């Protein structure tokens, strides 16, 4: 039952600012859930095609840009990022190594805005330019970038995914590597950078990808009824063979929001694996003999109740990392033909103080990575049941593993740290050799930065890891500007990574803090479940506890503390400032999930039910209502300064989440703190942006935070 209420009122764009702007007309709605009536005063703002909403958003953009442009050092932050970038003559990413040692990768020089595709015949081989994305649709004025690559098994062909304006949805081309010839067929309706990727068959001329019938994020059927399809080189783009989908495999019980993905671990594997993919931590999984790929004879392999996070197939055995009866994960092995995942052979037991985050297999054995609090990683080799640590040249906060194949000896070790850009090593026969495809940023200023890892006691006694970065000369007197971020969703860990934005904040005299709150995966499966659906409130309560710690221990003060996150992290930021508006001076939310009661009305909403819950269930409805920051804004409250950003091309979180929150915040806030909104028509979810677009986004956010926390160099001109 729904009744519509129409009401209008005047709205200041920025409470406490000098000038007034036109107001957004509020056309509200009252929804009834399980006997409760919930008012939604800005339901009309969900229609971004409404001329009045568009006009208001444009006015918001104009005002926000005007204030940011009055901060002279906004441009300085852009130039400083360019300067850091130029200290490395080039940057590489997306490295893929074939079994015959061809190295494919994206590379961008300091003078370029997007990366090009290169390859080498070996690691030491000559670098060859394979494809420049500027050649894609040359007649168009749009700047395309490559967001995914996947060579076939022998490296003779490579699929290249190209996208524009942060849309993530992409088009696929296939390049013949020896001749550099680009196929005439351009495959469409793809999102391989996020969902499914490309799976080449052993024949090297056919591959599988997830096909999206609808690619317009504004369409209500977007992300629904996707399907894994088989494409063979030389065919027309319409000649796709459906092999795994809700319609094709009706007996498997796939839902319209599930993403049916297919993978093949190695060229010599006897089976392909099908998964009901999505945002859920665990998935129902099936297998099919590869010589029956066009049949419908998928057999159940394991269920999501088996709590298997990752797995590898070797012959007729499956090796898997599971949290079932082992919340910090352990590695087991069973038969793929007659599996018993509950009683599989335990190869690496559950560890009490560390979690197992990754594992892989080479011809030399099984290797695995452990992590403590998500910030200290170690590498081990399992040899005849004995675990032996592999010492690396440095201590790293994050380690991930890659291999050429289970029958090859090479183990590739990718490492990261707060002040260490990705370093890549190769392990063979007991020897660790550095094999970097990237340049590291080196600067004497890095030596002046302290990294402090501490634990904060939460409201319920849990210990929350908190990472701090600041200059050695910092004095803990409560006068330091501080930025704190976190995420706390999907079991994703905030692992140590090098970030120019963090570095810039610290170099400008600030403290940068990363809170490893519940809902993430820093401390295993139980840590994720501790901030999941009905326990989600722990996410922002943990974050608030970390903020209180920084203030109580004189790292900063309430008027010097800014907080920042995006996407699902918007729940954490939004509820932190609505629960404790007195605790923060400024809050930045990028493309944030701020209106969870309306989450299921967006195309990606049904998929996110797996993480946050559904309004159809009375208990989960209460949890969604509790985590809905928009509905916790109180009229007449004094709120911190806010900067909300969103992209009109966002395929994940629609921009109206931010528009509704901004409108209600401005109507309710009685403090002198500004509440600004930036909606960009040329970006999406902050992914697949060009270099300059990313630099501009970070500069605006940092300048706003420095301004609001009182940094003397970032105050606007009169």
XYZ file of C-alpha atoms in Angstrom:
718
model
C 0.000 0.000 0.000
C 1.398 3.412 -0.944
C 0.035 6.917 -0.587
C 1.560 9.939 -2.309
C 2.057 13.238 -0.511
C 2.899 16.384 -2.429
C 4.611 19.136 -0.553
C 6.921 21.979 -1.465
C 9.306 24.025 0.561
C 12.234 26.367 0.038
C 15.680 24.878 0.330
C 19.041 26.595 0.740
C 21.680 24.943 -1.405
C 24.296 25.448 1.262
C 23.349 26.343 4.801
C 25.682 29.071 6.020
C 26.876 30.029 2.516
C 26.617 33.581 1.219
C 24.183 33.009 -1.621
C 20.855 31.290 -2.197
C 19.816 29.140 -5.129
C 16.601 27.812 -6.567
C 15.090 24.942 -4.638
C 14.334 21.361 -5.483
C 10.612 20.723 -5.412
C 9.994 17.805 -3.114
C 7.424 15.252 -4.208
C 7.377 12.698 -1.447
C 6.018 9.237 -0.993
C 4.899 7.182 1.969
C 5.734 3.479 1.737
C 4.317 0.822 4.001
C 6.567 -2.077 5.013
C 5.352 -4.748 7.443
C 2.847 -2.375 8.985
C 5.267 0.573 9.209
C 4.833 3.777 7.218
C 8.089 5.319 5.984
C 8.101 8.840 4.523
C 10.387 9.449 1.546
C 10.311 13.220 0.915
C 12.518 13.217 -2.200
C 11.195 10.249 -4.156
C 10.986 12.488 -7.240
C 14.787 12.848 -7.197
C 15.058 9.212 -8.287
C 13.967 10.381 -11.746
C 17.127 11.999 -13.045
C 15.366 12.665 -16.362
C 12.972 15.074 -14.637
C 13.852 18.598 -15.910
C 13.438 20.136 -12.454
C 15.724 17.535 -10.889
C 18.263 18.022 -13.680
C 18.204 21.790 -13.206
C 18.728 21.459 -9.457
C 21.605 19.026 -9.918
C 23.248 21.373 -12.395
C 22.920 24.241 -9.922
C 24.505 22.026 -7.262
C 27.414 21.260 -9.590
C 27.910 24.944 -10.363
C 27.993 25.933 -6.705
C 30.265 23.071 -5.617
C 32.730 23.804 -8.424
C 32.680 27.505 -7.532
C 33.719 26.804 -3.937
C 36.390 24.296 -4.925
C 37.790 26.652 -7.558
C 38.221 29.299 -4.870
C 40.746 27.009 -3.173
C 43.970 27.791 -5.001
C 45.659 24.581 -3.920
C 43.078 22.375 -5.657
C 45.099 22.871 -8.840
C 48.272 22.289 -6.850
C 46.998 18.841 -5.819
C 46.330 17.959 -9.459
C 49.785 19.095 -10.476
C 51.372 17.290 -7.541
C 49.758 14.015 -8.628
C 51.096 14.611 -12.139
C 54.523 15.268 -10.633
C 54.477 11.995 -8.689
C 53.279 10.174 -11.789
C 56.106 11.691 -13.858
C 58.721 10.411 -11.400
C 57.967 7.028 -12.914
C 58.569 7.177 -16.656
C 55.842 4.568 -17.105
C 53.226 2.517 -15.246
C 52.160 -1.032 -16.134
C 49.120 -3.082 -15.149
C 47.020 -6.131 -16.093
C 50.053 -8.379 -16.612
C 49.146 -11.781 -18.114
C 51.757 -14.529 -18.724
C 50.989 -17.478 -21.002
C 52.321 -20.988 -20.526
C 54.847 -20.367 -23.341
C 56.123 -17.254 -21.507
C 54.522 -14.488 -23.572
C 54.018 -11.410 -21.360
C 51.014 -9.190 -22.162
C 50.390 -5.977 -20.228
C 49.025 -2.447 -20.309
C 51.506 0.397 -20.134
C 51.067 4.149 -19.793
C 53.863 6.700 -19.985
C 53.777 9.746 -17.718
C 52.695 11.920 -20.654
C 49.749 9.683 -21.595
C 46.194 9.718 -20.260
C 45.329 6.069 -21.010
C 47.323 2.851 -21.344
C 48.303 0.943 -24.483
C 48.644 -2.823 -24.919
C 52.169 -4.292 -25.226
C 53.751 -7.734 -25.167
C 57.134 -9.452 -24.930
C 58.158 -12.941 -25.996
C 59.797 -13.424 -22.582
C 60.229 -11.315 -19.460
C 63.571 -10.071 -20.806
C 62.340 -9.843 -24.406
C 61.883 -6.801 -26.606
C 58.776 -4.738 -25.905
C 56.300 -4.645 -28.787
C 53.324 -2.280 -29.072
C 50.279 -4.383 -29.903
C 47.325 -1.985 -29.698
C 46.626 1.702 -29.057
C 43.032 2.292 -27.825
C 42.966 5.588 -29.732
C 42.576 3.474 -32.868
C 39.243 2.156 -31.623
C 36.472 4.104 -33.342
C 38.923 6.800 -34.471
C 36.122 8.924 -35.920
C 34.644 9.335 -32.442
C 35.706 12.168 -30.133
C 35.286 9.850 -27.139
C 38.423 8.682 -25.335
C 38.296 4.897 -24.925
C 40.449 2.947 -22.524
C 41.357 -0.726 -22.168
C 39.938 -2.170 -18.949
C 40.639 -5.900 -19.437
C 42.788 -8.258 -21.522
C 42.912 -12.035 -21.844
C 45.284 -13.915 -24.183
C 44.529 -17.466 -25.248
C 46.669 -20.330 -23.975
C 49.482 -20.036 -26.543
C 49.299 -16.245 -26.831
C 48.449 -16.269 -30.530
C 45.209 -14.333 -29.928
C 44.123 -11.860 -27.276
C 40.732 -10.442 -26.307
C 40.778 -6.714 -25.518
C 37.917 -4.984 -23.689
C 37.345 -1.253 -24.319
C 35.064 1.150 -22.460
C 34.339 4.879 -22.190
C 33.395 7.507 -19.621
C 33.548 5.155 -16.647
C 30.706 2.998 -17.957
C 32.572 -0.314 -17.349
C 30.221 -1.965 -19.859
C 32.514 -2.673 -22.776
C 33.036 -3.881 -26.314
C 35.415 -6.714 -27.174
C 37.891 -7.001 -30.010
C 40.183 -9.927 -30.800
C 43.733 -9.322 -32.000
C 45.879 -11.828 -33.889
C 49.171 -11.308 -32.060
C 51.779 -12.221 -34.731
C 50.161 -10.039 -37.411
C 48.591 -7.430 -35.041
C 45.403 -7.800 -37.074
C 42.189 -6.734 -35.326
C 39.104 -8.838 -35.982
C 36.338 -7.182 -37.961
C 33.713 -8.372 -35.476
C 33.229 -6.221 -32.381
C 31.443 -8.148 -29.635
C 29.066 -6.098 -27.510
C 27.038 -6.445 -24.304
C 30.029 -7.280 -22.137
C 31.243 -6.431 -18.626
C 34.245 -8.754 -18.466
C 36.298 -6.477 -16.217
C 33.865 -7.151 -13.378
C 31.717 -10.186 -14.172
C 33.084 -13.481 -15.395
C 36.014 -12.421 -17.527
C 37.068 -14.338 -20.639
C 37.581 -18.115 -20.575
C 39.454 -19.500 -23.589
C 38.879 -23.128 -24.532
C 41.901 -25.401 -25.056
C 41.511 -25.116 -28.847
C 42.692 -21.477 -28.655
C 40.028 -20.142 -31.026
C 36.829 -20.234 -28.942
C 36.081 -18.423 -25.705
C 33.272 -17.928 -23.170
C 32.062 -14.671 -21.655
C 29.009 -13.336 -19.820
C 26.551 -11.674 -22.187
C 24.303 -8.889 -20.862
C 21.039 -8.647 -22.828
C 20.578 -5.056 -21.594
C 23.518 -2.668 -21.122
C 21.677 0.523 -20.204
C 21.947 1.028 -16.404
C 18.730 3.069 -16.469
C 16.752 0.069 -17.719
C 15.055 -1.882 -14.922
C 16.132 -5.173 -16.560
C 19.816 -4.226 -16.590
C 21.943 -6.967 -14.936
C 19.053 -9.408 -15.173
C 19.053 -12.776 -16.995
C 22.696 -12.627 -18.030
C 24.158 -15.718 -19.667
C 27.485 -17.354 -20.412
C 27.926 -17.714 -24.160
C 30.487 -19.373 -26.413
C 31.988 -17.429 -29.315
C 34.212 -18.919 -32.028
C 36.622 -16.732 -34.014
C 35.445 -16.061 -37.546
C 31.764 -16.121 -36.636
C 29.449 -13.134 -36.641
C 28.849 -11.458 -33.298
C 25.286 -12.778 -33.375
C 26.544 -16.364 -33.617
C 26.778 -17.024 -29.903
C 26.113 -20.401 -28.319
C 24.391 -20.264 -24.956
C 25.958 -22.745 -22.520
C 25.044 -21.657 -18.978
C 22.073 -19.486 -18.039
C 18.774 -19.325 -16.223
C 16.823 -20.048 -19.403
C 19.159 -22.699 -20.829
C 19.622 -24.577 -17.531
C 16.184 -24.377 -15.958
C 16.855 -27.343 -13.679
C 19.657 -25.517 -11.810
C 17.427 -22.921 -10.178
C 19.305 -19.791 -11.241
C 17.583 -16.521 -10.354
C 17.293 -13.584 -12.726
C 19.842 -11.608 -10.682
C 22.471 -14.403 -10.617
C 25.487 -14.082 -12.896
C 26.121 -17.502 -14.502
C 29.901 -17.570 -15.033
C 32.128 -20.285 -16.496
C 35.850 -20.834 -15.889
C 38.609 -23.217 -16.950
C 41.609 -23.258 -14.633
C 44.182 -24.815 -16.977
C 44.395 -25.753 -20.634
C 44.660 -29.430 -19.742
C 41.751 -29.478 -17.279
C 39.080 -32.065 -18.003
C 36.248 -29.960 -16.600
C 34.808 -26.497 -16.898
C 33.242 -24.923 -13.813
C 29.962 -23.014 -13.706
C 29.066 -20.693 -10.827
C 25.990 -18.803 -9.703
C 28.060 -15.670 -9.220
C 27.208 -12.332 -7.655
C 28.053 -10.404 -4.516
C 27.572 -13.394 -2.199
C 30.703 -14.607 -0.419
C 29.992 -18.229 -1.412
C 28.398 -19.721 -4.519
C 26.584 -22.795 -5.776
C 28.988 -24.393 -8.256
C 28.695 -27.028 -10.996
C 31.038 -28.920 -13.296
C 30.860 -30.286 -16.817
C 33.303 -32.437 -18.814
C 34.852 -30.099 -21.335
C 34.045 -32.388 -24.247
C 30.342 -31.930 -23.368
C 30.430 -28.142 -23.313
C 27.302 -27.625 -25.411
C 25.287 -30.148 -23.438
C 23.163 -29.314 -20.420
C 24.723 -32.034 -18.276
C 26.009 -29.775 -15.505
C 26.558 -31.712 -12.277
C 26.547 -30.130 -8.786
C 30.060 -29.689 -7.414
C 29.578 -27.780 -4.166
C 26.959 -25.534 -2.584
C 27.336 -22.133 -0.998
C 26.695 -23.857 2.338
C 30.084 -25.570 1.879
C 31.623 -22.085 2.327
C 34.315 -22.523 -0.310
C 36.083 -19.251 -1.125
C 38.490 -20.388 -3.833
C 39.577 -23.629 -5.467
C 41.919 -25.252 -7.994
C 41.493 -28.414 -10.039
C 44.379 -30.802 -10.604
C 43.467 -33.921 -12.516
C 40.427 -35.408 -10.796
C 41.154 -33.638 -7.504
C 39.896 -30.299 -6.293
C 41.887 -28.233 -3.800
C 39.800 -25.653 -1.933
C 39.999 -22.895 0.676
C 37.030 -23.076 3.021
C 35.760 -21.356 6.154
C 33.376 -24.140 7.146
C 34.219 -24.956 10.765
C 37.341 -22.866 10.150
C 36.475 -19.121 10.222
C 40.068 -18.159 9.387
C 40.033 -20.637 6.471
C 41.911 -23.848 5.806
C 42.975 -25.679 2.648
C 41.526 -29.103 1.878
C 41.430 -31.615 -0.973
C 38.786 -34.007 -2.308
C 37.836 -35.901 -5.479
C 35.940 -33.989 -8.136
C 34.206 -37.163 -9.337
C 33.055 -38.207 -5.882
C 33.464 -35.089 -3.736
C 32.969 -34.906 -0.001
C 33.756 -31.361 1.033
C 32.868 -31.866 4.687
C 35.463 -34.581 5.143
C 38.054 -33.515 2.587
C 41.703 -34.131 3.392
C 43.039 -31.181 5.410
C 46.291 -29.922 3.884
C 46.673 -26.651 5.813
C 44.791 -26.343 9.094
C 42.838 -23.350 10.327
C 45.108 -20.896 12.154
C 44.053 -19.026 15.273
C 45.723 -15.629 14.868
C 46.061 -15.347 11.085
C 43.813 -16.025 8.120
C 44.688 -17.875 4.922
C 44.066 -15.364 2.121
C 45.350 -17.120 -1.013
C 46.880 -20.330 -2.335
C 48.163 -21.756 -5.589
C 49.830 -24.846 -6.993
C 52.880 -25.309 -9.241
C 54.836 -28.390 -10.262
C 56.932 -27.771 -7.126
C 54.020 -27.970 -4.703
C 51.339 -25.986 -2.917
C 51.923 -22.413 -1.719
C 49.719 -20.285 0.527
C 49.557 -16.799 2.056
C 48.555 -15.832 5.588
C 47.587 -12.394 6.872
C 47.347 -10.891 10.347
C 44.711 -8.157 10.776
C 44.800 -7.647 7.025
C 48.085 -5.702 7.200
C 50.932 -8.225 7.555
C 51.323 -11.008 4.993
C 53.557 -14.093 4.927
C 54.200 -16.759 2.282
C 54.564 -20.496 2.899
C 55.272 -23.644 0.910
C 53.720 -26.997 1.826
C 56.217 -29.810 1.299
C 55.303 -33.362 2.389
C 52.919 -31.956 4.977
C 55.544 -29.563 6.374
C 54.975 -25.808 6.141
C 58.064 -23.794 5.309
C 58.062 -19.994 5.242
C 59.485 -18.380 2.110
C 61.419 -15.290 3.100
C 60.984 -12.251 0.861
C 63.402 -9.288 0.665
C 60.978 -7.005 2.536
C 57.990 -7.182 4.848
C 54.735 -6.666 2.920
C 51.194 -5.919 3.931
C 49.607 -7.819 1.060
C 50.660 -10.823 -1.057
C 48.820 -12.554 -3.913
C 49.916 -15.520 -6.013
C 49.785 -16.361 -9.723
C 51.161 -19.254 -11.758
C 51.669 -20.211 -15.389
C 49.925 -23.474 -14.653
C 49.933 -26.318 -12.172
C 52.402 -28.252 -14.356
C 54.881 -25.372 -14.505
C 57.425 -24.462 -11.800
C 57.044 -20.676 -11.830
C 55.277 -19.041 -8.886
C 54.638 -15.314 -9.298
C 54.418 -13.343 -6.046
C 52.711 -9.945 -6.167
C 53.400 -7.799 -3.123
C 52.182 -4.431 -1.847
C 52.522 -2.146 1.161
C 51.358 1.238 2.422
C 54.553 2.866 1.137
C 55.578 0.181 -1.353
C 54.155 -0.003 -4.825
C 53.522 -3.433 -6.281
C 56.657 -5.531 -6.489
C 56.647 -8.800 -8.380
C 58.857 -11.784 -7.642
C 59.308 -15.223 -9.147
C 59.961 -18.274 -6.995
C 61.618 -21.401 -8.398
C 63.695 -24.118 -6.750
C 64.080 -22.236 -3.497
C 65.139 -18.971 -5.124
C 63.243 -15.682 -5.062
C 64.020 -13.398 -8.012
C 62.636 -9.891 -8.492
C 60.803 -9.666 -11.827
C 59.074 -6.324 -11.812
C 57.182 -5.086 -14.831
C 56.555 -1.792 -13.054
C 58.690 1.019 -11.732
C 58.562 1.845 -8.039
C 58.101 5.386 -6.809
C 61.165 6.323 -4.816
C 61.405 9.560 -2.827
C 63.298 10.639 0.251
C 60.049 11.988 1.691
C 58.773 8.426 2.091
C 61.476 7.815 4.688
C 59.908 10.538 6.829
C 56.561 8.711 7.089
C 55.602 6.531 10.057
C 53.302 3.520 9.726
C 51.599 2.582 12.984
C 49.383 -0.509 13.285
C 47.198 -0.532 16.389
C 44.008 -2.133 17.683
C 41.057 -0.132 18.980
C 38.515 -1.506 21.437
C 35.022 -1.327 19.920
C 31.691 -0.749 21.684
C 31.330 -4.486 22.353
C 34.953 -5.218 23.245
C 36.080 -6.407 19.788
C 39.547 -5.322 18.696
C 39.442 -3.228 15.509
C 42.707 -2.940 13.529
C 43.548 0.662 12.671
C 46.397 1.666 10.334
C 47.950 5.126 10.706
C 50.284 7.002 8.351
C 51.859 10.306 9.394
C 55.141 12.231 9.443
C 57.754 11.442 12.079
C 57.685 15.068 13.195
C 53.981 14.930 14.093
C 53.097 16.090 17.595
C 50.050 14.473 19.212
C 48.423 17.651 20.479
C 44.968 17.333 18.933
C 45.699 19.996 16.296
C 46.478 17.708 13.365
C 44.116 17.405 10.408
C 43.172 13.766 9.891
C 41.474 11.719 7.207
C 39.952 8.362 8.068
C 38.541 5.867 5.610
C 37.247 2.295 5.592
C 34.803 0.088 3.725
C 33.334 -2.844 5.661
C 31.317 -4.826 3.118
C 31.319 -8.006 1.013
C 34.171 -9.448 3.076
C 36.591 -7.178 1.185
C 39.718 -6.299 3.143
C 41.403 -2.883 3.124
C 44.811 -4.376 2.446
C 47.920 -2.183 2.390
C 48.433 -0.577 -1.008
C 50.473 2.386 -2.153
C 48.267 5.411 -2.861
C 49.261 8.839 -4.104
C 46.195 10.344 -2.405
C 47.227 8.967 0.995
C 50.782 10.125 0.426
C 49.664 13.631 -0.547
C 47.513 13.957 2.556
C 50.422 13.002 4.812
C 52.902 15.235 2.961
C 50.543 18.168 3.531
C 50.870 17.537 7.263
C 47.874 15.302 7.877
C 47.273 11.924 9.482
C 45.783 9.237 7.257
C 43.911 6.449 9.067
C 42.443 3.243 7.633
C 39.887 1.477 9.838
C 39.618 -2.303 9.258
C 36.027 -2.568 10.446
C 33.617 -5.497 10.543
C 31.888 -6.332 7.299
C 35.319 -6.593 5.679
C 37.539 -9.648 5.535
C 40.635 -8.599 7.474
C 40.009 -11.114 10.253
C 38.309 -13.910 8.361
C 34.786 -15.048 7.634
C 33.509 -14.161 11.123
C 34.727 -10.580 10.583
C 32.610 -10.332 7.455
C 29.566 -11.825 9.172
C 30.041 -9.372 12.042
C 28.986 -6.521 9.714
C 26.500 -8.343 7.511
C 22.729 -7.862 7.176
C 21.357 -7.799 10.753
C 24.820 -7.154 12.260
C 25.601 -4.299 9.846
C 25.471 -1.658 12.591
C 28.853 -2.930 13.826
C 30.368 -1.476 10.652
C 29.729 2.177 11.531
C 29.999 1.607 15.271
C 33.519 0.215 14.745
C 34.316 3.247 12.597
C 33.032 5.613 15.293
C 35.154 3.804 17.905
C 38.245 4.358 15.762
C 37.400 8.066 15.399
C 36.964 8.387 19.158
C 40.344 6.715 19.676
C 42.088 9.239 17.412
C 40.484 12.131 19.297
C 41.026 10.745 22.808
C 44.704 10.053 22.064
C 45.316 13.564 20.697
C 46.069 12.501 17.148
C 43.368 14.945 16.057
C 40.173 16.623 17.283
C 36.529 16.769 16.226
C 37.057 19.946 14.205
C 40.085 18.459 12.443
C 38.693 15.051 11.438
C 37.401 14.220 7.943
C 36.081 10.834 6.793
C 35.923 9.371 3.282
C 34.601 6.282 1.517
C 32.419 5.254 -1.386
C 29.994 2.707 -2.795
C 28.963 0.295 0.015
C 31.314 2.312 2.235
C 28.691 5.044 1.943
C 26.626 3.113 4.494
C 29.488 3.449 6.963
C 30.045 7.176 6.331
C 26.361 8.075 6.119
C 25.429 6.311 9.333
C 28.502 7.590 11.165
C 27.543 11.228 10.600
C 23.831 10.654 11.255
C 24.588 8.675 14.421
C 27.360 10.982 15.690
C 27.142 14.309 13.823
C 29.187 15.926 16.604
C 32.219 13.718 16.015
C 33.327 14.799 12.523
C 34.049 18.068 10.738
C 33.685 16.794 7.169
C 32.479 13.705 5.332
C 33.034 12.687 1.720
C 30.925 9.991 0.072
C 31.635 8.891 -3.503
C 28.814 7.161 -5.440
C 27.552 5.967 -2.073
C 24.861 3.516 -1.055
C 22.922 5.970 1.104
C 19.301 4.845 0.724
C 19.292 1.092 1.388
C 15.513 0.832 1.765
C 15.317 1.676 -1.940
C 18.284 -0.458 -2.950
C 16.162 -3.201 -4.486
C 14.552 -0.729 -6.886
C 17.855 -0.351 -8.754
C 18.964 -2.952 -11.321
C 21.793 -4.251 -9.117
C 19.615 -4.277 -6.014
C 18.409 -7.878 -6.125
C 21.998 -9.097 -6.310
C 22.945 -7.018 -3.272
C 20.197 -8.648 -1.205
C 22.787 -11.389 -0.649
C 24.916 -8.942 1.336
C 22.496 -6.459 2.898
C 19.090 -8.170 3.040
C 15.646 -7.623 1.542
C 12.715 -5.411 2.495
C 10.467 -8.447 1.918
C 11.751 -10.079 5.110
C 10.566 -8.268 8.285
C 13.830 -8.848 10.167
C 16.062 -7.871 7.250
C 13.812 -4.870 6.584
C 14.604 -3.592 10.089
C 18.318 -4.019 9.367
C 18.008 -2.141 6.065
C 16.102 0.653 7.776
C 18.818 0.889 10.421
C 21.603 1.135 7.811
C 19.706 3.680 5.649
C 21.549 6.980 6.163
C 19.009 9.006 4.162
C 16.208 8.036 6.538
C 18.319 8.870 9.607
C 18.751 12.539 8.679
C 16.970 14.583 11.362
C 15.379 17.967 10.811
C 17.136 20.726 12.754
C 20.321 18.721 13.488
C 23.783 20.277 13.146
C 25.645 18.092 10.648
C 29.249 18.081 9.416
C 30.230 19.491 6.040
C 29.559 16.958 3.290
C 30.742 16.449 -0.260
C 28.812 13.860 -2.257
C 30.010 12.749 -5.689
C 28.263 10.553 -8.248
C 28.559 9.568 -11.908
C 25.638 9.440 -14.308
C 27.220 6.432 -16.056
C 27.466 4.387 -12.859
C 26.316 0.789 -13.554
C 26.428 -0.168 -9.858
C 25.018 2.631 -7.667
C 22.676 5.135 -9.369
C 23.420 8.826 -8.878
C 20.008 9.443 -7.319
C 21.219 7.875 -4.059
C 23.509 10.904 -3.653
C 20.970 13.405 -5.021
C 18.281 12.373 -2.515
C 20.719 12.417 0.403
C 22.068 15.856 -0.573
C 18.579 17.346 -0.885
C 17.440 16.041 2.503
C 20.699 16.967 4.221
C 20.524 20.548 2.976
C 16.897 20.849 4.068
C 17.662 19.523 7.556
C 21.113 20.806 8.485
C 21.204 23.837 10.789
C 24.985 24.109 11.131
C 27.104 26.540 9.144
C 28.834 23.632 7.409
C 28.343 23.419 3.620
C 26.692 20.380 2.023
C 27.891 20.078 -1.564
C 26.989 17.751 -4.435
C 28.966 16.950 -7.608
C 27.337 14.771 -10.279
C 29.526 14.051 -13.323
C 28.037 13.073 -16.675
C 31.372 11.682 -17.905
C 32.124 9.191 -15.126
C 30.639 6.134 -13.477
C 31.608 4.323 -10.280
C 35.143 5.693 -10.046
C 36.385 2.710 -12.062
C 37.760 2.908 -15.604
C 38.418 6.640 -15.431
C 41.253 8.226 -17.365
C 44.304 9.377 -15.430
C 43.403 13.077 -15.466
C 39.796 12.450 -14.511
C 40.998 10.460 -11.492
C 43.513 13.122 -10.491
C 40.816 15.819 -10.624
C 38.453 13.738 -8.473
C 41.036 13.138 -5.775
C 42.149 16.790 -5.787
C 38.585 18.063 -5.257
C 38.025 15.661 -2.367
C 41.284 16.429 -0.592
C 40.959 20.186 -1.092
C 37.442 20.099 0.366
C 38.602 18.074 3.371
C 41.626 20.314 4.014
C 39.392 23.390 3.727
C 36.850 22.110 6.203
C 39.395 20.815 8.726
C 41.043 24.226 8.824
C 44.308 23.659 6.965
C 45.568 27.242 6.505
C 46.771 26.675 2.939
C 43.370 25.483 1.713
C 41.042 28.277 2.739
C 38.978 29.746 -0.139
C 39.626 33.222 -1.464
C 37.192 35.911 -0.310
